[in-house]
Short mmCIF file of C-alpha atoms in Angstrom, two decimals:
data_model
loop_
_atom_site.label_atom_id
_atom_site.label_comp_id
_atom_site.label_asym_id
_atom_site.label_seq_id
_atom_site.Cartn_x
_atom_site.Cartn_y
_atom_site.Cartn_z
CA UNK A 1 8.49 12.00 -16.51
CA UNK A 2 5.69 11.35 -19.28
CA UNK A 3 5.97 11.25 -22.90
CA UNK A 4 1.86 13.28 -23.27
CA UNK A 5 0.30 15.77 -21.20
CA UNK A 6 -2.61 13.63 -19.60
CA UNK A 7 -5.10 15.77 -18.92
CA UNK A 8 -8.31 12.57 -18.03
CA UNK A 9 -8.00 10.09 -15.84
CA UNK A 10 -9.23 6.46 -16.24
CA UNK A 11 -12.38 5.20 -15.97
CA UNK A 12 -13.18 1.90 -16.09
CA UNK A 13 -16.04 -1.15 -15.35
CA UNK A 14 -14.12 -4.48 -15.19
CA UNK A 15 -16.22 -7.63 -15.85
CA UNK A 16 -14.12 -11.05 -16.07
CA UNK A 17 -16.84 -13.83 -15.50
CA UNK A 18 -14.45 -16.57 -14.60
CA UNK A 19 -13.18 -14.29 -11.62
CA UNK A 20 -16.70 -13.33 -10.74
CA UNK A 21 -15.50 -9.85 -10.86
CA UNK A 22 -17.13 -6.43 -11.43
CA UNK A 23 -15.70 -3.83 -10.47
CA UNK A 24 -15.89 0.34 -11.34
CA UNK A 25 -12.78 2.46 -11.01
CA UNK A 26 -11.83 5.79 -11.60
CA UNK A 27 -8.39 7.03 -11.12
CA UNK A 28 -7.89 11.04 -11.71
CA UNK A 29 -4.56 12.43 -13.43
CA UNK A 30 -1.87 13.03 -10.57
CA UNK A 31 -3.46 10.61 -7.87
CA UNK A 32 -2.53 7.32 -6.45
CA UNK A 33 -5.31 5.24 -6.03
CA UNK A 34 -4.40 2.22 -3.66
CA UNK A 35 -6.74 -0.51 -4.39
CA UNK A 36 -6.66 -2.69 -1.33
CA UNK A 37 -7.91 -6.31 -0.34
CA UNK A 38 -7.28 -9.68 1.13
CA UNK A 39 -6.08 -12.68 -1.06
CA UNK A 40 -8.17 -13.99 -4.10
CA UNK A 41 -10.38 -10.21 -4.04
CA UNK A 42 -9.48 -10.13 -7.47
CA UNK A 43 -7.08 -7.01 -7.66
CA UNK A 44 -4.78 -8.32 -9.81
CA UNK A 45 -7.37 -9.57 -12.39
CA UNK A 46 -8.11 -5.63 -12.10
CA UNK A 47 -4.83 -4.85 -13.23
CA UNK A 48 -4.38 -7.50 -15.53
CA UNK A 49 -7.64 -5.96 -17.36
CA UNK A 50 -6.36 -2.31 -17.30
CA UNK A 51 -3.25 -3.46 -19.22
CA UNK A 52 -4.85 -5.53 -21.61
CA UNK A 53 -3.25 -8.52 -20.68
CA UNK A 54 -6.77 -9.88 -20.37
CA UNK A 55 -10.02 -9.28 -22.44
CA UNK A 56 -12.97 -7.95 -20.33
CA UNK A 57 -16.31 -9.93 -20.98
CA UNK A 58 -18.35 -7.09 -19.91
CA UNK A 59 -17.31 -3.28 -19.48
CA UNK A 60 -15.27 -0.64 -20.91
CA UNK A 61 -11.94 1.03 -20.40
CA UNK A 62 -11.43 4.86 -21.12
CA UNK A 63 -8.53 6.61 -20.81
CA UNK A 64 -7.87 10.21 -21.28
CA UNK A 65 -11.20 10.36 -23.10
CA UNK A 66 -9.98 7.45 -25.75
CA UNK A 67 -12.05 4.22 -25.54
CA UNK A 68 -9.48 1.53 -25.03
CA UNK A 69 -11.44 -1.71 -24.60
CA UNK A 70 -15.45 -1.90 -24.65
CA UNK A 71 -15.47 -6.04 -24.65
CA UNK A 72 -17.24 -6.29 -28.08
CA UNK A 73 -15.91 -3.62 -30.03
CA UNK A 74 -13.09 -1.82 -29.35
CA UNK A 75 -9.60 -2.95 -28.32
CA UNK A 76 -6.08 -1.12 -28.07
CA UNK A 77 -3.48 -3.75 -27.59
CA UNK A 78 -1.28 -3.32 -24.35
CA UNK A 79 2.05 -2.22 -26.29
CA UNK A 80 -0.43 0.91 -27.95
CA UNK A 81 -1.97 1.98 -24.13
CA UNK A 82 1.37 3.07 -22.88
CA UNK A 83 0.87 2.12 -19.33
CA UNK A 84 3.83 1.42 -16.70
CA UNK A 85 3.21 -1.85 -15.25
CA UNK A 86 5.09 -3.72 -12.50
CA UNK A 87 3.18 -7.36 -12.26
CA UNK A 88 3.13 -8.76 -9.22
CA UNK A 89 5.53 -11.47 -10.69
CA UNK A 90 7.72 -8.53 -11.59
CA UNK A 91 8.19 -10.35 -15.93
CA UNK A 92 12.01 -9.74 -15.50
CA UNK A 93 13.95 -11.11 -18.06
CA UNK A 94 16.67 -13.56 -16.82
CA UNK A 95 18.96 -13.88 -19.77
CA UNK A 96 19.05 -10.06 -19.89
CA UNK A 97 21.29 -7.66 -17.49
CA UNK A 98 19.32 -5.24 -15.22
CA UNK A 99 20.10 -2.31 -17.94
CA UNK A 100 18.88 -4.20 -20.74
CA UNK A 101 15.81 -4.74 -18.64
CA UNK A 102 14.97 -1.61 -18.59
CA UNK A 103 15.79 -0.05 -21.83
CA UNK A 104 13.86 -3.54 -23.23
CA UNK A 105 10.76 -1.32 -23.79
CA UNK A 106 12.22 1.49 -25.28
CA UNK A 107 14.27 -0.46 -27.64
CA UNK A 108 10.65 -2.12 -28.71
CA UNK A 109 9.58 1.37 -29.26
CA UNK A 110 12.46 1.97 -31.53
CA UNK A 111 14.75 3.89 -29.53
CA UNK A 112 18.34 3.05 -30.78
CA UNK A 113 20.39 0.83 -28.34
CA UNK A 114 22.91 3.51 -27.20
CA UNK A 115 19.93 5.80 -25.87
CA UNK A 116 18.37 2.91 -24.46
CA UNK A 117 21.08 1.93 -22.57
CA UNK A 118 21.73 5.55 -21.51
CA UNK A 119 18.01 6.43 -20.27
CA UNK A 120 18.05 2.97 -18.83
CA UNK A 121 20.92 4.03 -16.63
CA UNK A 122 19.61 7.48 -15.35
CA UNK A 123 16.52 5.86 -14.24
CA UNK A 124 18.90 3.20 -12.13
CA UNK A 125 20.82 5.85 -10.92
CA UNK A 126 17.27 7.48 -10.09
CA UNK A 127 15.83 4.69 -8.09
CA UNK A 128 19.20 4.35 -6.32
CA UNK A 129 20.15 0.92 -8.09
CA UNK A 130 22.69 1.88 -10.92
CA UNK A 131 25.34 -0.60 -9.26
CA UNK A 132 23.33 -3.30 -9.99
CA UNK A 133 23.69 -2.45 -13.95
CA UNK A 134 25.30 -5.66 -14.58
CA UNK A 135 23.64 -8.27 -12.81
CA UNK A 136 21.02 -10.89 -14.08
CA UNK A 137 17.39 -10.44 -12.52
CA UNK A 138 18.63 -14.39 -10.71
CA UNK A 139 21.25 -12.10 -8.80
CA UNK A 140 19.10 -9.62 -7.52
CA UNK A 141 17.29 -9.47 -3.88
CA UNK A 142 13.40 -9.13 -3.88
CA UNK A 143 13.46 -5.47 -2.74
CA UNK A 144 16.65 -5.10 -5.69
CA UNK A 145 14.16 -6.56 -8.28
CA UNK A 146 11.27 -4.45 -7.20
CA UNK A 147 13.44 -1.41 -8.08
CA UNK A 148 14.29 -2.61 -11.00
CA UNK A 149 10.63 -3.25 -12.34
CA UNK A 150 9.98 0.20 -11.34
CA UNK A 151 12.42 1.58 -13.10
CA UNK A 152 11.85 0.07 -16.51
CA UNK A 153 8.13 1.30 -16.00
CA UNK A 154 9.16 4.50 -15.24
CA UNK A 155 11.72 4.68 -17.96
CA UNK A 156 9.20 3.88 -20.95
CA UNK A 157 8.04 7.57 -20.31
CA UNK A 158 4.18 5.81 -19.45
CA UNK A 159 1.10 7.54 -19.35
CA UNK A 160 -0.38 6.17 -16.36
CA UNK A 161 1.10 3.50 -13.67
CA UNK A 162 -0.36 -0.37 -12.77
CA UNK A 163 1.82 -1.27 -9.73
CA UNK A 164 0.75 -4.68 -8.34
CA UNK A 165 2.12 -5.18 -5.04
CA UNK A 166 5.61 -3.36 -5.80
CA UNK A 167 6.35 -3.85 -1.70
CA UNK A 168 5.40 -7.64 -1.79
CA UNK A 169 8.20 -10.12 -0.65
CA UNK A 170 10.55 -7.46 0.51
CA UNK A 171 11.89 -7.71 4.01
CA UNK A 172 11.44 -4.80 6.57
CA UNK A 173 14.60 -3.33 5.94
CA UNK A 174 14.14 -3.22 2.36
CA UNK A 175 10.83 -2.16 2.74
CA UNK A 176 10.86 0.86 4.69
CA UNK A 177 13.80 2.22 1.83
CA UNK A 178 11.65 0.75 -1.28
CA UNK A 179 8.34 2.69 0.06
CA UNK A 180 10.42 6.16 0.60
CA UNK A 181 12.04 5.61 -3.28
CA UNK A 182 8.16 4.78 -3.98
CA UNK A 183 6.49 7.65 -2.59
CA UNK A 184 9.14 9.83 -3.91
CA UNK A 185 8.38 8.61 -7.67
CA UNK A 186 4.47 8.78 -7.59
CA UNK A 187 4.57 12.33 -6.23
CA UNK A 188 6.58 13.32 -9.12
CA UNK A 189 4.02 11.21 -12.02
CA UNK A 190 1.33 13.34 -13.53
CA UNK A 191 -0.64 10.73 -14.48
CA UNK A 192 -3.19 8.36 -12.85
CA UNK A 193 -1.34 5.83 -10.62
CA UNK A 194 -2.55 2.32 -9.71
CA UNK A 195 -1.15 0.83 -6.75
CA UNK A 196 -2.45 -2.76 -5.58
CA UNK A 197 -1.48 -3.89 -2.35
CA UNK A 198 -3.24 -6.29 1.08
CA UNK A 199 -0.97 -4.29 3.54
CA UNK A 200 -3.30 -1.28 5.31
CA UNK A 201 0.02 0.28 5.86
CA UNK A 202 1.22 0.60 2.45
CA UNK A 203 -2.39 2.01 1.34
CA UNK A 204 -2.56 4.67 3.94
CA UNK A 205 1.40 6.14 2.95
CA UNK A 206 1.24 5.72 -0.11
CA UNK A 207 -2.63 6.22 -1.53
CA UNK A 208 -4.28 9.38 -1.70
CA UNK A 209 -7.58 7.88 -2.66
CA UNK A 210 -8.26 4.04 -1.23
CA UNK A 211 -10.49 1.36 -2.77
CA UNK A 212 -11.28 -1.71 -1.03
CA UNK A 213 -12.18 -4.75 -2.83
CA UNK A 214 -13.67 -7.89 -1.35
CA UNK A 215 -15.25 -10.98 -3.42
CA UNK A 216 -14.55 -9.29 -6.95
CA UNK A 217 -16.86 -6.25 -6.00
CA UNK A 218 -15.65 -2.67 -4.51
CA UNK A 219 -17.06 -2.20 -0.86
CA UNK A 220 -15.23 0.99 0.04
CA UNK A 221 -13.49 4.07 -1.21
CA UNK A 222 -12.24 7.30 -0.05
CA UNK A 223 -9.62 8.99 1.46
CA UNK A 224 -7.22 7.10 3.91
CA UNK A 225 -8.38 8.76 6.75
CA UNK A 226 -12.40 8.02 5.41
CA UNK A 227 -11.41 4.00 5.61
CA UNK A 228 -9.86 4.25 8.71
CA UNK A 229 -12.21 6.17 10.83
CA UNK A 230 -15.68 4.68 8.79
CA UNK A 231 -15.01 0.99 7.65
CA UNK A 232 -17.97 -0.40 6.52
CA UNK A 233 -17.13 -4.56 6.82
CA UNK A 234 -15.25 -6.20 8.93
CA UNK A 235 -12.21 -7.12 6.68
CA UNK A 236 -11.77 -2.86 6.49
CA UNK A 237 -12.62 -2.82 10.32
CA UNK A 238 -10.05 -5.28 10.97
CA UNK A 239 -7.50 -3.16 8.98
CA UNK A 240 -8.98 0.06 10.32
CA UNK A 241 -8.06 -1.13 14.07
CA UNK A 242 -4.70 -0.91 13.43
CA UNK A 243 -3.83 2.31 14.67
CA UNK A 244 -1.42 4.65 13.12
CA UNK A 245 0.67 7.73 14.38
CA UNK A 246 3.61 9.90 13.49
CA UNK A 247 5.96 11.00 15.60
CA UNK A 248 9.78 11.54 16.32
CA UNK A 249 12.05 8.53 17.51
CA UNK A 250 15.01 9.15 19.50
CA UNK A 251 17.02 6.33 21.31
CA UNK A 252 14.39 3.37 22.10
CA UNK A 253 11.45 5.84 22.70
CA UNK A 254 8.83 7.59 20.07
CA UNK A 255 7.31 11.06 21.12
CA UNK A 256 4.05 11.45 19.96
CA UNK A 257 2.75 15.10 20.51
CA UNK A 258 2.86 15.43 24.80
CA UNK A 259 3.10 11.07 24.83
CA UNK A 260 6.05 8.89 24.78
CA UNK A 261 6.19 5.61 24.00
CA UNK A 262 8.91 3.30 24.62
CA UNK A 263 9.69 0.80 21.58
CA UNK A 264 11.97 -2.22 20.68
CA UNK A 265 13.40 -0.66 18.26
CA UNK A 266 16.23 1.32 19.61
CA UNK A 267 17.87 2.53 16.33
CA UNK A 268 14.69 4.26 15.07
CA UNK A 269 15.56 7.65 14.58
CA UNK A 270 13.78 11.08 13.34
CA UNK A 271 10.61 11.24 11.96
CA UNK A 272 8.27 7.90 12.16
CA UNK A 273 5.03 5.72 11.48
CA UNK A 274 3.90 3.50 14.78
CA UNK A 275 1.53 0.64 14.16
CA UNK A 276 -0.24 -0.78 17.31
CA UNK A 277 -2.60 -3.72 16.79
CA UNK A 278 -5.43 -3.86 19.10
CA UNK A 279 -4.27 -7.10 20.07
CA UNK A 280 -1.30 -5.63 21.73
CA UNK A 281 -2.73 -3.43 23.68
CA UNK A 282 -3.82 -5.42 27.35
CA UNK A 283 -6.14 -3.39 30.05
CA UNK A 284 -6.05 -3.99 33.72
CA UNK A 285 -8.40 -2.83 36.58
CA UNK A 286 -5.04 -2.08 38.84
CA UNK A 287 -2.02 -0.77 37.49
CA UNK A 288 -0.16 -4.06 36.14
CA UNK A 289 3.47 -5.11 37.52
CA UNK A 290 6.09 -6.53 35.62
CA UNK A 291 7.39 -6.08 31.90
CA UNK A 292 5.53 -3.78 30.25
CA UNK A 293 7.10 -0.32 29.54
CA UNK A 294 4.32 1.63 28.17
CA UNK A 295 1.78 1.66 31.13
CA UNK A 296 -1.16 4.53 31.72
CA UNK A 297 -4.36 5.34 32.86
CA UNK A 298 -7.27 6.20 30.85
CA UNK A 299 -10.76 5.89 30.07
CA UNK A 300 -12.63 3.63 27.71
CA UNK A 301 -14.77 6.01 24.89
CA UNK A 302 -16.90 3.50 22.97
CA UNK A 303 -17.60 -0.34 23.17
CA UNK A 304 -18.84 -2.47 20.41
CA UNK A 305 -19.04 -6.43 19.93
CA UNK A 306 -17.12 -7.84 16.56
CA UNK A 307 -18.07 -11.45 16.61
CA UNK A 308 -16.74 -13.41 19.14
CA UNK A 309 -14.64 -10.61 20.02
CA UNK A 310 -15.44 -6.66 21.69
CA UNK A 311 -13.46 -3.58 20.63
CA UNK A 312 -12.87 -0.81 22.53
CA UNK A 313 -11.88 2.61 21.78
CA UNK A 314 -9.54 3.95 24.30
CA UNK A 315 -9.41 8.17 25.28
CA UNK A 316 -6.38 10.50 26.07
CA UNK A 317 -3.82 10.41 26.27
CA UNK A 318 -3.20 8.10 23.09
CA UNK A 319 -6.79 7.05 21.32
CA UNK A 320 -5.82 3.53 20.91
CA UNK A 321 -8.32 0.33 19.73
CA UNK A 322 -8.26 -2.45 22.13
CA UNK A 323 -9.49 -5.78 21.41
CA UNK A 324 -10.65 -8.51 24.04
CA UNK A 325 -13.25 -11.08 24.90
CA UNK A 326 -16.25 -11.06 26.42
CA UNK A 327 -15.62 -12.51 29.50
CA UNK A 328 -12.83 -9.85 30.15
CA UNK A 329 -15.65 -7.14 29.80
CA UNK A 330 -17.60 -8.99 32.22
CA UNK A 331 -14.96 -9.67 34.41
CA UNK A 332 -13.07 -6.13 34.62
CA UNK A 333 -16.52 -3.81 33.98
CA UNK A 334 -15.77 -2.47 30.40
CA UNK A 335 -17.81 0.02 29.71
CA UNK A 336 -18.21 3.50 28.72
CA UNK A 337 -16.54 5.80 30.89
CA UNK A 338 -14.91 3.17 32.77
CA UNK A 339 -11.46 4.01 34.12
CA UNK A 340 -8.96 1.55 32.82
CA UNK A 341 -4.90 1.07 33.08
CA UNK A 342 -3.44 0.19 29.66
CA UNK A 343 -0.24 -1.47 29.11
CA UNK A 344 1.39 -2.31 25.75
CA UNK A 345 4.71 -4.31 25.36
CA UNK A 346 7.22 -2.30 23.63
CA UNK A 347 8.59 -5.68 21.42
CA UNK A 348 4.44 -5.11 19.95
CA UNK A 349 4.90 -1.51 18.94
CA UNK A 350 5.53 -1.49 15.00
CA UNK A 351 8.21 1.56 13.87
CA UNK A 352 9.22 2.36 10.64
CA UNK A 353 11.00 5.59 8.88
CA UNK A 354 8.47 8.01 6.74
#
């Protein structure tokens, strides 16, 4: 829920010289923009500038038609921007319990204590953590703390959401549940949403649009499919090479249309996302013997040199990317149109609920 209807988005050019950062961003209302990049790319610096806690050296920030920052003449303080922010280190107050942390922003805006606690408890319930209301931040797991920080951001009726690694430092089990909760609340939020991540799965599953930042510059932007199918830099290509599929899991198998994979996660059930890294895909001239449960014959569609590795795109029945050495290409005669056997170990296939 937001306090005011936001009809415009957030447009910014952010220049921070000491971080060698110069990027232009556009965050449309009702859309989630996933800001993706390696560590040190400048993602958190961008968020801090948008939130108003880091001054611009050059550039301009405009939200819903109003100038918030133009580096030299106009500056709207963070509290007046009315953005819901989750910083990477969360910034929960250890001396306050969970419900007081969530109510803090509301109290700072003048809401009475009882009303603020009531609204805070309502948001804790929505994020499935009301049972933690009386705990202190030091008593929370990583996933629990992130839900509390998200509840605090949403409870204040923000006009935009800025989330820095909201799924960071969470174990695999907690990450799946938190991603589901986050997806629900992002979809329901009508204002602009910025999600910072270094995880391609989070960017693909949560972002309507993806902006890739490297070395303080935007190197690519587009839909998740644009990024995956048409990478423009080595970093993006490495990310895009992680093949993602949607399927149905049951008793240690995942059905992907007419194709079936055996997976190590026998507990996975129902709708899932499957992730296979190209280095998990082994190629053979003859049918391999031994332990791999997933073995099939295919043809090579495309061969591309990538530095000291060679990337191959495989055809039906499952369009996978494999990555091998130049020596393997020569030994196995790997070329477009060549027939090969594919083997993927069940333990090399990541499965997550969707």
